[in-house]
GROMACS .gro file of C-alpha atoms in nm:
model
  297
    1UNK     CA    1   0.000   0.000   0.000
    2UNK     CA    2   0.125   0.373  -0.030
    3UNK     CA    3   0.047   0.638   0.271
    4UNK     CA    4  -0.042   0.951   0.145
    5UNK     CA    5   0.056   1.258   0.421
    6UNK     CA    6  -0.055   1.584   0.371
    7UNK     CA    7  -0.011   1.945   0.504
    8UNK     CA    8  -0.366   2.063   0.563
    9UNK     CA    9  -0.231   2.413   0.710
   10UNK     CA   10  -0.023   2.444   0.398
   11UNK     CA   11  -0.310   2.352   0.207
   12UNK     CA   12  -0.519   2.567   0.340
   13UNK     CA   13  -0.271   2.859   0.283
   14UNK     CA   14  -0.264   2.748  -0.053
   15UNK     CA   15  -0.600   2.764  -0.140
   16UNK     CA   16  -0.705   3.081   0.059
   17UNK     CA   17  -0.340   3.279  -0.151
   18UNK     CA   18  -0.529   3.122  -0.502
   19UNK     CA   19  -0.614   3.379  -0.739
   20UNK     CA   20  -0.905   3.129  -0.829
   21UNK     CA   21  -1.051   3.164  -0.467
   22UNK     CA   22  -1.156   3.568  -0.549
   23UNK     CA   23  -1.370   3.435  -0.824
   24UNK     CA   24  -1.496   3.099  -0.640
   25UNK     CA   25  -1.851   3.192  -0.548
   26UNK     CA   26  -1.955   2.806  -0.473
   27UNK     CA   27  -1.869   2.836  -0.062
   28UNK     CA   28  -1.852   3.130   0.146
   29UNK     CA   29  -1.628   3.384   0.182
   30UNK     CA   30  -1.525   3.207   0.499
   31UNK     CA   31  -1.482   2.894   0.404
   32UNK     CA   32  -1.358   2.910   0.073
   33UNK     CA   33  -1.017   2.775   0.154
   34UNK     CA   34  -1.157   2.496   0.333
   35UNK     CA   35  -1.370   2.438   0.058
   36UNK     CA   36  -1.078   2.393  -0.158
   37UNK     CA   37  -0.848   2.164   0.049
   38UNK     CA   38  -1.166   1.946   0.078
   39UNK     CA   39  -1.244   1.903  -0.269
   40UNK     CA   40  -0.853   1.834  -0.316
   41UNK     CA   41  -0.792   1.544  -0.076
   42UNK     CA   42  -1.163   1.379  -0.214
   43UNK     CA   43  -0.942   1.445  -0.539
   44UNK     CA   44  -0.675   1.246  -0.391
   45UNK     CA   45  -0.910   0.980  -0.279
   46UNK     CA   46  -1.096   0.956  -0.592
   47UNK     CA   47  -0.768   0.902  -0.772
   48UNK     CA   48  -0.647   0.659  -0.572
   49UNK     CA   49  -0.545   0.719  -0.270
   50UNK     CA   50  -0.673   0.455   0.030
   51UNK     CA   51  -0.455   0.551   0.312
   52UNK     CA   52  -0.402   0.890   0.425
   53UNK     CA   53  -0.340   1.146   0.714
   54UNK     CA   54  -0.404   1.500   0.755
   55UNK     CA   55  -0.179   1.693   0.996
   56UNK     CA   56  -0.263   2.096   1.066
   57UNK     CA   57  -0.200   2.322   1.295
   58UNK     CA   58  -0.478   2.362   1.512
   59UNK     CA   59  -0.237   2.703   1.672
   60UNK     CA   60   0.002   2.818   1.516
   61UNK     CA   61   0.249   2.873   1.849
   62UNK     CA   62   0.427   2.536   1.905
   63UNK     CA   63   0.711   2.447   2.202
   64UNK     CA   64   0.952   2.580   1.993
   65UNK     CA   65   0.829   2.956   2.089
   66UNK     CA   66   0.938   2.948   2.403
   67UNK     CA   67   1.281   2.844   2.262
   68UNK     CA   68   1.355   3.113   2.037
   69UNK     CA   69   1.147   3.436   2.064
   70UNK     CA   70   1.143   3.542   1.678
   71UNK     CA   71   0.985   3.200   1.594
   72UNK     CA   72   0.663   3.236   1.386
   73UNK     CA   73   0.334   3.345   1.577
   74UNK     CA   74  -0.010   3.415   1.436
   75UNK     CA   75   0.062   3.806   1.445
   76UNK     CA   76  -0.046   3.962   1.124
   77UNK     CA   77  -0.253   3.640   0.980
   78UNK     CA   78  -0.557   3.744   0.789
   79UNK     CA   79  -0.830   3.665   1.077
   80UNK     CA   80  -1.015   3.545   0.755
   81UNK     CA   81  -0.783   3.299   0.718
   82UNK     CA   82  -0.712   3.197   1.060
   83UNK     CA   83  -1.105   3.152   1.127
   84UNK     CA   84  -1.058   2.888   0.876
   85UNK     CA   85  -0.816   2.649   1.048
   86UNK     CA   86  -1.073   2.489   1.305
   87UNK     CA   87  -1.345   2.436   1.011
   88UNK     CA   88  -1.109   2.272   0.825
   89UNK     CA   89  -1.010   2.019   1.082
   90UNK     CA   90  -1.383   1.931   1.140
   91UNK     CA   91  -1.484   1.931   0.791
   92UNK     CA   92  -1.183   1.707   0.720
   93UNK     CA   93  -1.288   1.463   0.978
   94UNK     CA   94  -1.646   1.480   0.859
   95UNK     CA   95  -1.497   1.337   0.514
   96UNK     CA   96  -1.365   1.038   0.691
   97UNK     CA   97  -0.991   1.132   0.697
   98UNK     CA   98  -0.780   1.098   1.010
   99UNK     CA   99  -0.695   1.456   1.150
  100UNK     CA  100  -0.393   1.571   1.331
  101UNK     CA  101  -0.469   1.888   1.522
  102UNK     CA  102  -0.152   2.011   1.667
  103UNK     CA  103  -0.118   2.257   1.969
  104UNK     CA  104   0.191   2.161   2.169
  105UNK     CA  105   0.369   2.043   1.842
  106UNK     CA  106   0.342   2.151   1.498
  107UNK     CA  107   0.168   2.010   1.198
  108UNK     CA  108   0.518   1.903   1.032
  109UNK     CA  109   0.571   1.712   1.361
  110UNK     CA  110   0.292   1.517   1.282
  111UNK     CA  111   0.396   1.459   0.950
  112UNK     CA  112   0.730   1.376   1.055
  113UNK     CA  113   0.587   1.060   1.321
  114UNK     CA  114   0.329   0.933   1.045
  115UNK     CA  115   0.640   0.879   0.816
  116UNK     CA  116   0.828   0.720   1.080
  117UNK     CA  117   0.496   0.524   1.169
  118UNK     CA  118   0.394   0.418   0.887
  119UNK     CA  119   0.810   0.331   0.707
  120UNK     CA  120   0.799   0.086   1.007
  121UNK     CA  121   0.543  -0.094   0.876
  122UNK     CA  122   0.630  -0.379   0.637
  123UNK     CA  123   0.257  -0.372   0.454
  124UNK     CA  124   0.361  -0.023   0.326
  125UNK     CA  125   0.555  -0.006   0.011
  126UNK     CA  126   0.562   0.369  -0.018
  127UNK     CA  127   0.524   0.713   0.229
  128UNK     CA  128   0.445   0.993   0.058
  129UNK     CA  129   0.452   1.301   0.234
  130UNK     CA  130   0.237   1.548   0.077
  131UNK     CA  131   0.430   1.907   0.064
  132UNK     CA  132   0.712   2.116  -0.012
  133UNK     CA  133   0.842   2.258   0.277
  134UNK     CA  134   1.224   2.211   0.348
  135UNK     CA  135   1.204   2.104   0.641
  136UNK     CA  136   1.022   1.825   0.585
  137UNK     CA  137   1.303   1.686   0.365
  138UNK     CA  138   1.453   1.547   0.680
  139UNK     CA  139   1.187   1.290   0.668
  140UNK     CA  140   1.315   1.155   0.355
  141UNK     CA  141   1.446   0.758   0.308
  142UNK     CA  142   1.566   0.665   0.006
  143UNK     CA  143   1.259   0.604  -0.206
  144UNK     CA  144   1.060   0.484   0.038
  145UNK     CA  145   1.007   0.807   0.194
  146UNK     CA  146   0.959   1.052  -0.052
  147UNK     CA  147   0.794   1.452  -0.076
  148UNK     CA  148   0.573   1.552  -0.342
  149UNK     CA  149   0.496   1.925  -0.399
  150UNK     CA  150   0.127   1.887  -0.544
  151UNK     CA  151   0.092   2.208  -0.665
  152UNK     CA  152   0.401   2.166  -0.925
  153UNK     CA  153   0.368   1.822  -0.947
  154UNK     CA  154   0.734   1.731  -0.823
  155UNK     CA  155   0.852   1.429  -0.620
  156UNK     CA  156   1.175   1.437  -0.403
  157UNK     CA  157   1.331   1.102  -0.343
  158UNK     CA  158   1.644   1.127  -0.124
  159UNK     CA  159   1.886   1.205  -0.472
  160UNK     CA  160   1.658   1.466  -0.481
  161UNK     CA  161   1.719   1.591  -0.183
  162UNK     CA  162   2.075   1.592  -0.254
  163UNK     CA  163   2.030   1.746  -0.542
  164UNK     CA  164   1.818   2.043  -0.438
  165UNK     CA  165   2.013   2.123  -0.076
  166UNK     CA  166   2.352   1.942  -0.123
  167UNK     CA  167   2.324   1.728   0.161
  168UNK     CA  168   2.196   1.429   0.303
  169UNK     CA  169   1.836   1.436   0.456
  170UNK     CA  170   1.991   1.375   0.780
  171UNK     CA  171   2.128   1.713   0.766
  172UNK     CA  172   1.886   1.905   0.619
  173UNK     CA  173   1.815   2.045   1.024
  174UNK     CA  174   2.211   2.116   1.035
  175UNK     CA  175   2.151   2.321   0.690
  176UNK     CA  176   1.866   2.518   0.804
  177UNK     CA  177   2.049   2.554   1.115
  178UNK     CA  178   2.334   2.739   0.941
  179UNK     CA  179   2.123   2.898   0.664
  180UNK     CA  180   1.822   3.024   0.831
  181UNK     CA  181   1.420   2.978   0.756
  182UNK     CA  182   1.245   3.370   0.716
  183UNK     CA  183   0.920   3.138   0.719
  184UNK     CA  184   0.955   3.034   1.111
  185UNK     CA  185   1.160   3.340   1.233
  186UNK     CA  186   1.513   3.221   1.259
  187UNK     CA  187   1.764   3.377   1.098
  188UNK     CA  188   2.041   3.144   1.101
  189UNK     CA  189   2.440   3.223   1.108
  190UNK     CA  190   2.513   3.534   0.958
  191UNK     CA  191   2.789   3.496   0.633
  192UNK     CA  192   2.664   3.115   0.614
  193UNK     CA  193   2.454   3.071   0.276
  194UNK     CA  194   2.318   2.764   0.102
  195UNK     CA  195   2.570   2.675  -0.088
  196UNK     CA  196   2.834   2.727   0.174
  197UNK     CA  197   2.648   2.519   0.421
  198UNK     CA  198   2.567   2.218   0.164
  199UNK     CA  199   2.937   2.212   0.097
  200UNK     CA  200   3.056   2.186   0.420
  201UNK     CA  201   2.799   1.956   0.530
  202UNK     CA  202   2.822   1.718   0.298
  203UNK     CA  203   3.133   1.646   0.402
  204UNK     CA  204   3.098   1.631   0.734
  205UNK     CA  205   2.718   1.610   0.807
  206UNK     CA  206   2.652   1.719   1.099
  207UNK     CA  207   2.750   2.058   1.329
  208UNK     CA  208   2.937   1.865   1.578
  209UNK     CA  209   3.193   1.725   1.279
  210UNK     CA  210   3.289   2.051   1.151
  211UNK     CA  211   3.630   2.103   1.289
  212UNK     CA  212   3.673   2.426   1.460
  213UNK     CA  213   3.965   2.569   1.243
  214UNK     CA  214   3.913   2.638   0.922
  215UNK     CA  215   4.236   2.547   0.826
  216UNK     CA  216   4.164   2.174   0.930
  217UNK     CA  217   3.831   2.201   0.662
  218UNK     CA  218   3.931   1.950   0.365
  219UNK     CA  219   3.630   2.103   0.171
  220UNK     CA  220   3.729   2.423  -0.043
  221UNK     CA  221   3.508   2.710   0.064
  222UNK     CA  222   3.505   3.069  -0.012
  223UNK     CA  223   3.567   3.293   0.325
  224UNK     CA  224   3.627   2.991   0.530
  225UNK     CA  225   3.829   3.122   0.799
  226UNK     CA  226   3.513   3.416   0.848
  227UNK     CA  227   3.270   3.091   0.814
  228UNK     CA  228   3.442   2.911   1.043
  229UNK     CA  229   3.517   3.184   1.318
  230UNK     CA  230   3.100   3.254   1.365
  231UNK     CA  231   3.052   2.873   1.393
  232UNK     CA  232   3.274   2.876   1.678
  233UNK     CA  233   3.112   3.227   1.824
  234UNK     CA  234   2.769   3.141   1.778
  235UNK     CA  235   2.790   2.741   1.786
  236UNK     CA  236   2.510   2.719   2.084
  237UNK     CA  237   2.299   2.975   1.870
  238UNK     CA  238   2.335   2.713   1.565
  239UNK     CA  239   2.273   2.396   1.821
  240UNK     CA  240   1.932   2.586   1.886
  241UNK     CA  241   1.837   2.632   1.549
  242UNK     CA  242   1.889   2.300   1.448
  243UNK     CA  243   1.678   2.191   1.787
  244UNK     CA  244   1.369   2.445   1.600
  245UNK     CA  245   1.433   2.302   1.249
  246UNK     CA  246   1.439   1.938   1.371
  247UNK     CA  247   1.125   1.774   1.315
  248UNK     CA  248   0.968   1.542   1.611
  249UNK     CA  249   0.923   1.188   1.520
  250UNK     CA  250   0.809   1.132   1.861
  251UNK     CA  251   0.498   1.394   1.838
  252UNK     CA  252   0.179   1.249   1.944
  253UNK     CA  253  -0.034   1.109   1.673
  254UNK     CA  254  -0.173   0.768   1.867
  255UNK     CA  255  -0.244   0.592   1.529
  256UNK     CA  256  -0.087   0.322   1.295
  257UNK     CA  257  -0.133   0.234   0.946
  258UNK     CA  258  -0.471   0.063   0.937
  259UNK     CA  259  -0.611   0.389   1.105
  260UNK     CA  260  -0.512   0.559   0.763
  261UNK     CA  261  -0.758   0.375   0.562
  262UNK     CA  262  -1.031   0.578   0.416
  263UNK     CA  263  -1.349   0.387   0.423
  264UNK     CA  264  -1.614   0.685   0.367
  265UNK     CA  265  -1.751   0.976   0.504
  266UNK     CA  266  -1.926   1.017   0.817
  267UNK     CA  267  -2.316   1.142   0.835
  268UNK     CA  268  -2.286   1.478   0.911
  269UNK     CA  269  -2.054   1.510   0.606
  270UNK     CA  270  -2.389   1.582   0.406
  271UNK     CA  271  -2.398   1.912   0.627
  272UNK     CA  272  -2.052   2.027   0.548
  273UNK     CA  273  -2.102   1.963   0.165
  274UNK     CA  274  -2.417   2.177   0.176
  275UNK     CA  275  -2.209   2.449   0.416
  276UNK     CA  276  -1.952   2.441   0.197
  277UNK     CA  277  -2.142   2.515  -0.097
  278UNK     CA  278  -2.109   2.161  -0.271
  279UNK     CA  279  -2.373   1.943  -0.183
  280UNK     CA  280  -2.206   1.740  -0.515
  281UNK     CA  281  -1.905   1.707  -0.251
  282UNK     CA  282  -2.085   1.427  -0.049
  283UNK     CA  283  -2.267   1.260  -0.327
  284UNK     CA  284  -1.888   1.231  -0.481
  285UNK     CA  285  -1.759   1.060  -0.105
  286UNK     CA  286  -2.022   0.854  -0.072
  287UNK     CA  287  -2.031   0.675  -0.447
  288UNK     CA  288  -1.660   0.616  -0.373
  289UNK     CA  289  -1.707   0.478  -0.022
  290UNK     CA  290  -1.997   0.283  -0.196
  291UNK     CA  291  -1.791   0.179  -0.483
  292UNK     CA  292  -1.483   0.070  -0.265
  293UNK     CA  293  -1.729  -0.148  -0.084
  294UNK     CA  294  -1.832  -0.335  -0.363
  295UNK     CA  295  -1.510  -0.387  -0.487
  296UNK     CA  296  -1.391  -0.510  -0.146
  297UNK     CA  297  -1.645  -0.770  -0.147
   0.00000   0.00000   0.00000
């Protein structure tokens, strides 16, 4: 089987930033967005999909705020779009799909244990973990455990990884540790830039490795000695950003595999359809569930 993981508070980002949402006059104003992540994972279902998680972020504060204080708060979100977040989660679950509401942890958390999860499990011949954030690239195995940016259409396998960062998924929280992520409000080392990092990481993978001189680097990088001389200034400062940019496998999710498995939506799903605009919504679910059924028998 392949487990399909998705980023609902992406999604929903997504689809409330959509140029096609100012012209969408099927849901309300208020639940456009939600509308459209819906209608996307039936999508997913309808093409194929039979196991799949949904992690969001039920608040967008996490543990990791009271680690750094610049890490990313709800402060100047569209209220519009923030109103949005618990109506998605319900509606979600409404459809049948296993929701991950995160408060303590974040929604990439989730993401991060469901891949763990569910690559344990021999049954599964595939994890695919629905979205292109760079963090999540850490979660990457091989081919097992890939990311695929649905909006482009892209899959990133762990060569892919290497070929977009420069380094292994292993060290992708090393990377952002050194390079920074504007998104959740750390800045990273100042002088250190992507392609600095990759090359000095690849070699030796991990901020611990990096010898403290840079004349004991056997990597050729431009302004090592500069490079080098931050590290060792500001090497607890880059321990703690790799501590926000590493993703926790161990985040609470209290589900396995079979969980996953979509078997069709629940009654008051009828309500959201019609709430949502698209009564055609739960007539869609339901001849899926239906035809599923049959098949399985």
């Amino acid at each position: 089987m392949i487990v399909h993981l998705v980023d609902g508070t992406y999604e929903l980002f997504r689809y409330f930033l959509s140029p096609g949402a100012a012209f969408d006059r099927s849901a309300p104003p208020q639940l456009r967005a939600v509308r459209g992540v819906v209608a996307s994972i039936l999508g997913m279902l309808e093409g194929g999909a039979t196991h799949l998680g949904v992690a969001t972020d039920h608040v967008v504060e996490s543990f990791r705020n009271a680690l750094w204080p610049g890490y990313k708060t709800g402060e100047g979100m569209d209220p519009v779009l923030y109103a949005q977040f618990q109506p998605l989660e319900d509606a979600l679950s409404a459809l049948g799909v296993i929701v991950w509401a995160m408060v303590e942890f974040e929604a990439d958390d989730a993401l991060a244990a469901a891949a763990a999860m569910a690559a344990g499990d021999p049954r599964v011949g595939q994890v695919i973990v629905c979205s292109p954030d760079k963090d999540l690239a850490q979660c990457v195995r091989g081919d097992r455990v890939i990311q695929l940016d649905r909006r482009r259409g892209e899959q990133r396998d762990e060569a892919g990884v290497w070929k977009k960062f420069g380094v292994a998924p292993a060290s992708i929280p090393d990377w952002l540790a050194l390079v920074g992520d504007s998104a959740d409000g750390y800045p990273g080392l100042p002088g250190w830039g992507p392609a600095s990092a990759a090359t000095v990481l690849a070699r030796y993978g991990h901020l611990e490795a990096v010898p403290g001189p840079a004349a004991e680097w056997d990597v050729s990088v431009r302004g090592a000695a500069r490079l080098a001389t931050t590290l060792a200034e500001r090497r607890e400062q880059a321990l703690l950003f790799r501590v926000l940019a590493t993703l926790r496998p161990d985040a609470p999710i209290h589900a396995d595999v079979d969980a996953l498995s979509w078997t069709g939506p629940r009654p008051d799903f009828a309500a959201w359809s019609a709430r949502l605009g698209t009564p055609s919504l739960h007539e869609r679910a339901s001849r899926l569930a239906s035809a599923r059924a049959a098949a399985a028998r």
